[in-house]
JSON list of C-alpha atoms in Angstrom, two decimals:
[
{"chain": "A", "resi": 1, "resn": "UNK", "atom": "CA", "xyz": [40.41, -59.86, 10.93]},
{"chain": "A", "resi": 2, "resn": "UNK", "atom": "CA", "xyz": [41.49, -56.35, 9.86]},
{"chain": "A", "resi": 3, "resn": "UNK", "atom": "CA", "xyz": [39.41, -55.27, 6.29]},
{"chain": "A", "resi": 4, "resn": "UNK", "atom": "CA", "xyz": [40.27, -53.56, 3.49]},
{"chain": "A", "resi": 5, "resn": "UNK", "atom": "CA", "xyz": [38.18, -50.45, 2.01]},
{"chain": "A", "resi": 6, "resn": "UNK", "atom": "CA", "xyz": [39.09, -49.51, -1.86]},
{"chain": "A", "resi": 7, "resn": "UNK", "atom": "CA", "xyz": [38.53, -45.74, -2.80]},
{"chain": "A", "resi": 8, "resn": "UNK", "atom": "CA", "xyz": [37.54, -45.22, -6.09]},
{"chain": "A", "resi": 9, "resn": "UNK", "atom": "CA", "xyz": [36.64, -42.55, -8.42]},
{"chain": "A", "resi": 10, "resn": "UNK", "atom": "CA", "xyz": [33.94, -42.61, -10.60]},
{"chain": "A", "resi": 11, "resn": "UNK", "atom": "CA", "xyz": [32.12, -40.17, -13.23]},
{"chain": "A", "resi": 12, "resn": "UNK", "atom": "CA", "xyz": [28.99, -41.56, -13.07]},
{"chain": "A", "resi": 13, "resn": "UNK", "atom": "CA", "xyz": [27.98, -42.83, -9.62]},
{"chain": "A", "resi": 14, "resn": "UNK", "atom": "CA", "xyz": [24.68, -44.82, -10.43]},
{"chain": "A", "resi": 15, "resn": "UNK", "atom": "CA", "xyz": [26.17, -46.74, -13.54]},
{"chain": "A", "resi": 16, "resn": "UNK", "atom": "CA", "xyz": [28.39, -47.72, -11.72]},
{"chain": "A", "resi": 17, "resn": "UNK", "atom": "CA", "xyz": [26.60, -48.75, -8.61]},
{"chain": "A", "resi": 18, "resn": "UNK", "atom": "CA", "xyz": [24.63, -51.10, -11.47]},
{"chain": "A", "resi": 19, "resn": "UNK", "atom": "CA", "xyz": [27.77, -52.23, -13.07]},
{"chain": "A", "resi": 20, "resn": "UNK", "atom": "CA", "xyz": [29.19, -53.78, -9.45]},
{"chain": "A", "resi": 21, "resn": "UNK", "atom": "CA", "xyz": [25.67, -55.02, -8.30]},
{"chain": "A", "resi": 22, "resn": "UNK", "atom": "CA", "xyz": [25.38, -56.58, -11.69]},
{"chain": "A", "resi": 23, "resn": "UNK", "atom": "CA", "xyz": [28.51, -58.86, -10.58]},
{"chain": "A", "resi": 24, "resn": "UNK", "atom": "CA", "xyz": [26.73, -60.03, -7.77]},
{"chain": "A", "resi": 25, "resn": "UNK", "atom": "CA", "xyz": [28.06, -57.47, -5.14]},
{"chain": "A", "resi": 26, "resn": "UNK", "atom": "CA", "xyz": [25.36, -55.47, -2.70]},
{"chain": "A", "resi": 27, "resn": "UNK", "atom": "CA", "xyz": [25.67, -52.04, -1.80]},
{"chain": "A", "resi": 28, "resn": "UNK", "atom": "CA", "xyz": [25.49, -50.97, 1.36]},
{"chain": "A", "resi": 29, "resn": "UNK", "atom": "CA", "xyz": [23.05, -48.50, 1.72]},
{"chain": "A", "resi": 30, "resn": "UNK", "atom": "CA", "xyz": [23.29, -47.37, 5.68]},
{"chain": "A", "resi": 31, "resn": "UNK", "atom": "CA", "xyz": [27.07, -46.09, 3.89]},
{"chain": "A", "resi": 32, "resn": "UNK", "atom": "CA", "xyz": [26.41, -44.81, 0.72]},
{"chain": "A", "resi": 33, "resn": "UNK", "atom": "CA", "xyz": [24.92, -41.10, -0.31]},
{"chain": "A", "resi": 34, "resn": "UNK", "atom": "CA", "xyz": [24.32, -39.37, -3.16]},
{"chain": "A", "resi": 35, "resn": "UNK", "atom": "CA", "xyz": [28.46, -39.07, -3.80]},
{"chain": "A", "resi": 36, "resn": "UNK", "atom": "CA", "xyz": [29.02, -42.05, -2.52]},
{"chain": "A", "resi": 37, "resn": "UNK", "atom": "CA", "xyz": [28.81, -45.94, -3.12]},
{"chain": "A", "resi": 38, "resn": "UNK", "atom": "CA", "xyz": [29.68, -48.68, -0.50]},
{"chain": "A", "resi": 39, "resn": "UNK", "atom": "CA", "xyz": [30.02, -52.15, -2.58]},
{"chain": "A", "resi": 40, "resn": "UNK", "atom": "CA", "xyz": [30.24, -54.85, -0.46]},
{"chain": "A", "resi": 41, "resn": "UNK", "atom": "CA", "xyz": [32.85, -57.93, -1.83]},
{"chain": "A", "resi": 42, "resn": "UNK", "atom": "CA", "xyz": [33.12, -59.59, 1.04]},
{"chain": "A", "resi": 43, "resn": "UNK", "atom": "CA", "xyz": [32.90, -59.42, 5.41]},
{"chain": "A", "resi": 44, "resn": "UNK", "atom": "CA", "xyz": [36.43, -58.02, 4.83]},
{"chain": "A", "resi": 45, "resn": "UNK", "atom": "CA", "xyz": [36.27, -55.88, 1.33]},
{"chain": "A", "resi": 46, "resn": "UNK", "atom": "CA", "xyz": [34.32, -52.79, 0.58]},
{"chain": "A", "resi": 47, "resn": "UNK", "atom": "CA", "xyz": [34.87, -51.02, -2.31]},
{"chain": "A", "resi": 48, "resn": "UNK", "atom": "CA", "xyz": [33.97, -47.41, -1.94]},
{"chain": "A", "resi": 49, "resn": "UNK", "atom": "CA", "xyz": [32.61, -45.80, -5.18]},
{"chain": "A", "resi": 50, "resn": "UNK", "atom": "CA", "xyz": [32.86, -41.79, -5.15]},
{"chain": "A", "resi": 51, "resn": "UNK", "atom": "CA", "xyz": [32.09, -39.27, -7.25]},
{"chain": "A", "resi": 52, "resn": "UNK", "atom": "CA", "xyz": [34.94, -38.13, -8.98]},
{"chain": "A", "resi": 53, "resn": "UNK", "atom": "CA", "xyz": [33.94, -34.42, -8.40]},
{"chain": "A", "resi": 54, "resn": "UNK", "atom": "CA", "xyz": [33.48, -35.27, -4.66]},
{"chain": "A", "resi": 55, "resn": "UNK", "atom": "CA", "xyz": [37.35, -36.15, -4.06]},
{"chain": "A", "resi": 56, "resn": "UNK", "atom": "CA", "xyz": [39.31, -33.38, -1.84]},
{"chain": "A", "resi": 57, "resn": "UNK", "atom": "CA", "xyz": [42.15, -33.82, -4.17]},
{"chain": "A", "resi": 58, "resn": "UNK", "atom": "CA", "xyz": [42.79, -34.09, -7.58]},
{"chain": "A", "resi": 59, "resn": "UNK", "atom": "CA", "xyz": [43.13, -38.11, -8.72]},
{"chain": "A", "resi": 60, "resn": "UNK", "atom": "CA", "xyz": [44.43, -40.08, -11.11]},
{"chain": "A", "resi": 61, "resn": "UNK", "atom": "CA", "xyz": [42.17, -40.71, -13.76]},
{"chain": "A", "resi": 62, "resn": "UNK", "atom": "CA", "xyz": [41.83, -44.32, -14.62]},
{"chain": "A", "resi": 63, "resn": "UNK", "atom": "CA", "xyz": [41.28, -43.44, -18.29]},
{"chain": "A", "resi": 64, "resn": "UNK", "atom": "CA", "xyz": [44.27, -42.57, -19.31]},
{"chain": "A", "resi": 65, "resn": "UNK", "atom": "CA", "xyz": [45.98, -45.55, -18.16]},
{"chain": "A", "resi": 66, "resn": "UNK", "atom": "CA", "xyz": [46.46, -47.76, -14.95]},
{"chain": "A", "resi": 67, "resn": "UNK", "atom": "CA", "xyz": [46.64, -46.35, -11.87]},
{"chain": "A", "resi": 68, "resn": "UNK", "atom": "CA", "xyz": [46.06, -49.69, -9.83]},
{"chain": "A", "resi": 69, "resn": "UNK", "atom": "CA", "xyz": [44.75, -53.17, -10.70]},
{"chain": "A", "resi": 70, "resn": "UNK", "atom": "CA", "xyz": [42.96, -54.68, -7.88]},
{"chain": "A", "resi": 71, "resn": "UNK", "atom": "CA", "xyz": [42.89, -58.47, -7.38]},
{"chain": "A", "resi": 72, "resn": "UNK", "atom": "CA", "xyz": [40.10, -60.69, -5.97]},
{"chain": "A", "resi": 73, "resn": "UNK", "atom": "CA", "xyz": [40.58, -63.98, -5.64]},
{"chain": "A", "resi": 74, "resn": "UNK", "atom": "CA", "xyz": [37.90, -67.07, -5.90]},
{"chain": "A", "resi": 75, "resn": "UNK", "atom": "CA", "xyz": [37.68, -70.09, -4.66]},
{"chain": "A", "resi": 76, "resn": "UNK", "atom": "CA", "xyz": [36.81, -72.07, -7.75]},
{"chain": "A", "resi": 77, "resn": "UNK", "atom": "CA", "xyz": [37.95, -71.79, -11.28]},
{"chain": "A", "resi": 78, "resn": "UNK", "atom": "CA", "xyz": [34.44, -71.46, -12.88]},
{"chain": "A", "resi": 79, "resn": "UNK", "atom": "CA", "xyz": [33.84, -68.34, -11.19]},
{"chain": "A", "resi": 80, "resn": "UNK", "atom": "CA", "xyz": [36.73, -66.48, -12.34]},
{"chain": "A", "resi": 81, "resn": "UNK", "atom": "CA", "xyz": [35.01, -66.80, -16.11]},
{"chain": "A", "resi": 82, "resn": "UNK", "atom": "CA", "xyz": [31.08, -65.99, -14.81]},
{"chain": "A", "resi": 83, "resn": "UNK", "atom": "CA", "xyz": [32.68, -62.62, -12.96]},
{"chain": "A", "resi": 84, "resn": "UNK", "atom": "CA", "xyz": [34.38, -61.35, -15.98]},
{"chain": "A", "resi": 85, "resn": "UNK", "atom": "CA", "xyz": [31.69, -62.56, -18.26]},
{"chain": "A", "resi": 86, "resn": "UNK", "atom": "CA", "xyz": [28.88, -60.17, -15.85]},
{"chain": "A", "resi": 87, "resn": "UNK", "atom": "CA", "xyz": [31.61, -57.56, -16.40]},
{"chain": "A", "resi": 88, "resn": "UNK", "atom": "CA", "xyz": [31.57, -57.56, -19.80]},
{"chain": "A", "resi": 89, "resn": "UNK", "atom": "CA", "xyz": [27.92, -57.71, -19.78]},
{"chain": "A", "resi": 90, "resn": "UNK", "atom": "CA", "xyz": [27.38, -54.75, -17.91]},
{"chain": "A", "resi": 91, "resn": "UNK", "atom": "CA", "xyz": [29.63, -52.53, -19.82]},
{"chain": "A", "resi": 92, "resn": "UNK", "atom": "CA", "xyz": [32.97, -53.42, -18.54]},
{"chain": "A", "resi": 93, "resn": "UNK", "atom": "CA", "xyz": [35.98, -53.75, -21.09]},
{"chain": "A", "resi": 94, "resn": "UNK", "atom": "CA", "xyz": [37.66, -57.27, -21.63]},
{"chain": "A", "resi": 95, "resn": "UNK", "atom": "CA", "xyz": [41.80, -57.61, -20.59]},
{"chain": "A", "resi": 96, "resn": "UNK", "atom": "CA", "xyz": [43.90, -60.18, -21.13]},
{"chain": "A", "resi": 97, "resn": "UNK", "atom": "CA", "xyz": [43.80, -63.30, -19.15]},
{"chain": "A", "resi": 98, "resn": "UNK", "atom": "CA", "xyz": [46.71, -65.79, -17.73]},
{"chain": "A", "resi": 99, "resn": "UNK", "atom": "CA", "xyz": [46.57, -69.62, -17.53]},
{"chain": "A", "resi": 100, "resn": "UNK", "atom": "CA", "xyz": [49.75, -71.58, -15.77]},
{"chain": "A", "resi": 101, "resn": "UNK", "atom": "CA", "xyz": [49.99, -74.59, -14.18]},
{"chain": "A", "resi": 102, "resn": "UNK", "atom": "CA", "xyz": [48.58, -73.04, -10.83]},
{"chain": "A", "resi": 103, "resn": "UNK", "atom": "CA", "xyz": [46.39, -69.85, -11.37]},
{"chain": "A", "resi": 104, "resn": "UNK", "atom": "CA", "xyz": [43.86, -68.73, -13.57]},
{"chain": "A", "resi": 105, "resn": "UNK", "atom": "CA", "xyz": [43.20, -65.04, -13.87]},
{"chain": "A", "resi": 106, "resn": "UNK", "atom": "CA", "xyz": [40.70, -63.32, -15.86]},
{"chain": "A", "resi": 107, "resn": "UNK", "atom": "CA", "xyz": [40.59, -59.71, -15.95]},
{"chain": "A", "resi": 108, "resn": "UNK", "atom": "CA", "xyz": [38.69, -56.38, -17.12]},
{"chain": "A", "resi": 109, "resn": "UNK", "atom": "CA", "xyz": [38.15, -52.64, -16.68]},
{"chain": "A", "resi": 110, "resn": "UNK", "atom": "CA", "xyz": [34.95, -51.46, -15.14]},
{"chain": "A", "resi": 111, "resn": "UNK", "atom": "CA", "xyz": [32.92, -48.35, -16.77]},
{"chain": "A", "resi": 112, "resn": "UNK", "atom": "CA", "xyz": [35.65, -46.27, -15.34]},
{"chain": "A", "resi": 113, "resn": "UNK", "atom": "CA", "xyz": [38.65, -47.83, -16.36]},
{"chain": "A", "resi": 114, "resn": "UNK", "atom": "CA", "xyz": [39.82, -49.15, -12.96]},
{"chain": "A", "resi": 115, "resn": "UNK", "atom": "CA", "xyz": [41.26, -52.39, -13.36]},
{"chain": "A", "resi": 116, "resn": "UNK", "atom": "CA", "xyz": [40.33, -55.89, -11.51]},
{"chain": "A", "resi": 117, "resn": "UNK", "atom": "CA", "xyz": [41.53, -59.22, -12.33]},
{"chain": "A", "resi": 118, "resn": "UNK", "atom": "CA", "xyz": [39.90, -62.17, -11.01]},
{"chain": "A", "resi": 119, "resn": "UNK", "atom": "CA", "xyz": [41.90, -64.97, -10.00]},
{"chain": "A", "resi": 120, "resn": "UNK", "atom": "CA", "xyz": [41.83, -68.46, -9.12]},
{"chain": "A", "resi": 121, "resn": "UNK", "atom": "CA", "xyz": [44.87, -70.59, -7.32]},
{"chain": "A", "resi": 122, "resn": "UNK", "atom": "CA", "xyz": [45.46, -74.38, -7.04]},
{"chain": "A", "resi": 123, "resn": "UNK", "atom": "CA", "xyz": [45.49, -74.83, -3.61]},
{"chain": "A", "resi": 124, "resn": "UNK", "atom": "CA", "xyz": [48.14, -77.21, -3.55]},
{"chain": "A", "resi": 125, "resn": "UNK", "atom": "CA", "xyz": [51.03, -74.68, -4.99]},
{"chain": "A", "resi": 126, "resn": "UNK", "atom": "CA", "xyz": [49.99, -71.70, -1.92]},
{"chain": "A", "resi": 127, "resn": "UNK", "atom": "CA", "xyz": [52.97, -71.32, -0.01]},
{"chain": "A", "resi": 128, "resn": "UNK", "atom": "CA", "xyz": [51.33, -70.00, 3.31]}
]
């Protein structure tokens, strides 16, 4: 199973290794330094927090507007509200959500303004 690794900047690297562990993810310590964050999502997912000033180019800054929105999906509905709910609690900014007939998505901006949703699917409308 191949896995993905998400770079992203950050300004301040230990709020915002607090805001991710607050949502119930662990950092990986053997990978992380004092520029550099790995949160672990899942066997598959690592999100890589680094300090902004540590990037070998300039990026965009999150702040200004979207430069990506990252999607995680869950398997039940319930959990789509208690992840954006931590985020909010931990300093993340509320965005709006979508209901339909098949998917639930919540969504917010962590400290830095990166953007997740969290999303939930009726399994019975997945096309594989």
């Amino acid at each position: 199973m191949p896995m993905l690794f998400v770079t992203l900047p950050v300004r301040d690297l230990p709020a915002s290794r607090r805001f991710y562990e607050a949502l119930g993810f662990r950092i990986n310590e053997h990978s992380s330094d004092e520029h550099t964050a790995a949160v672990v999502v899942d066997d598959n997912i690592v999100v890589t927090l680094l300090s902004r000033d540590s990037f070998p180019v300039p990026v965009g800054d999150p702040a200004a507007g979207p430069t990506a929105v990252h999607c995680l999906t869950v398997e039940h509905r319930p959990q789509v509200d208690e992840l954006v709910e931590a985020a909010l609690a931990s300093g993340g900014t509320a965005r709006p959500a979508t209901d339909d007939e098949t998917t639930y998505t919540g969504s917010f901006a962590d400290p830095d303004g990166h953007v997740w949703q969290i999303r939930w699917m009726d399994q019975l409308h997945v096309v594989n």
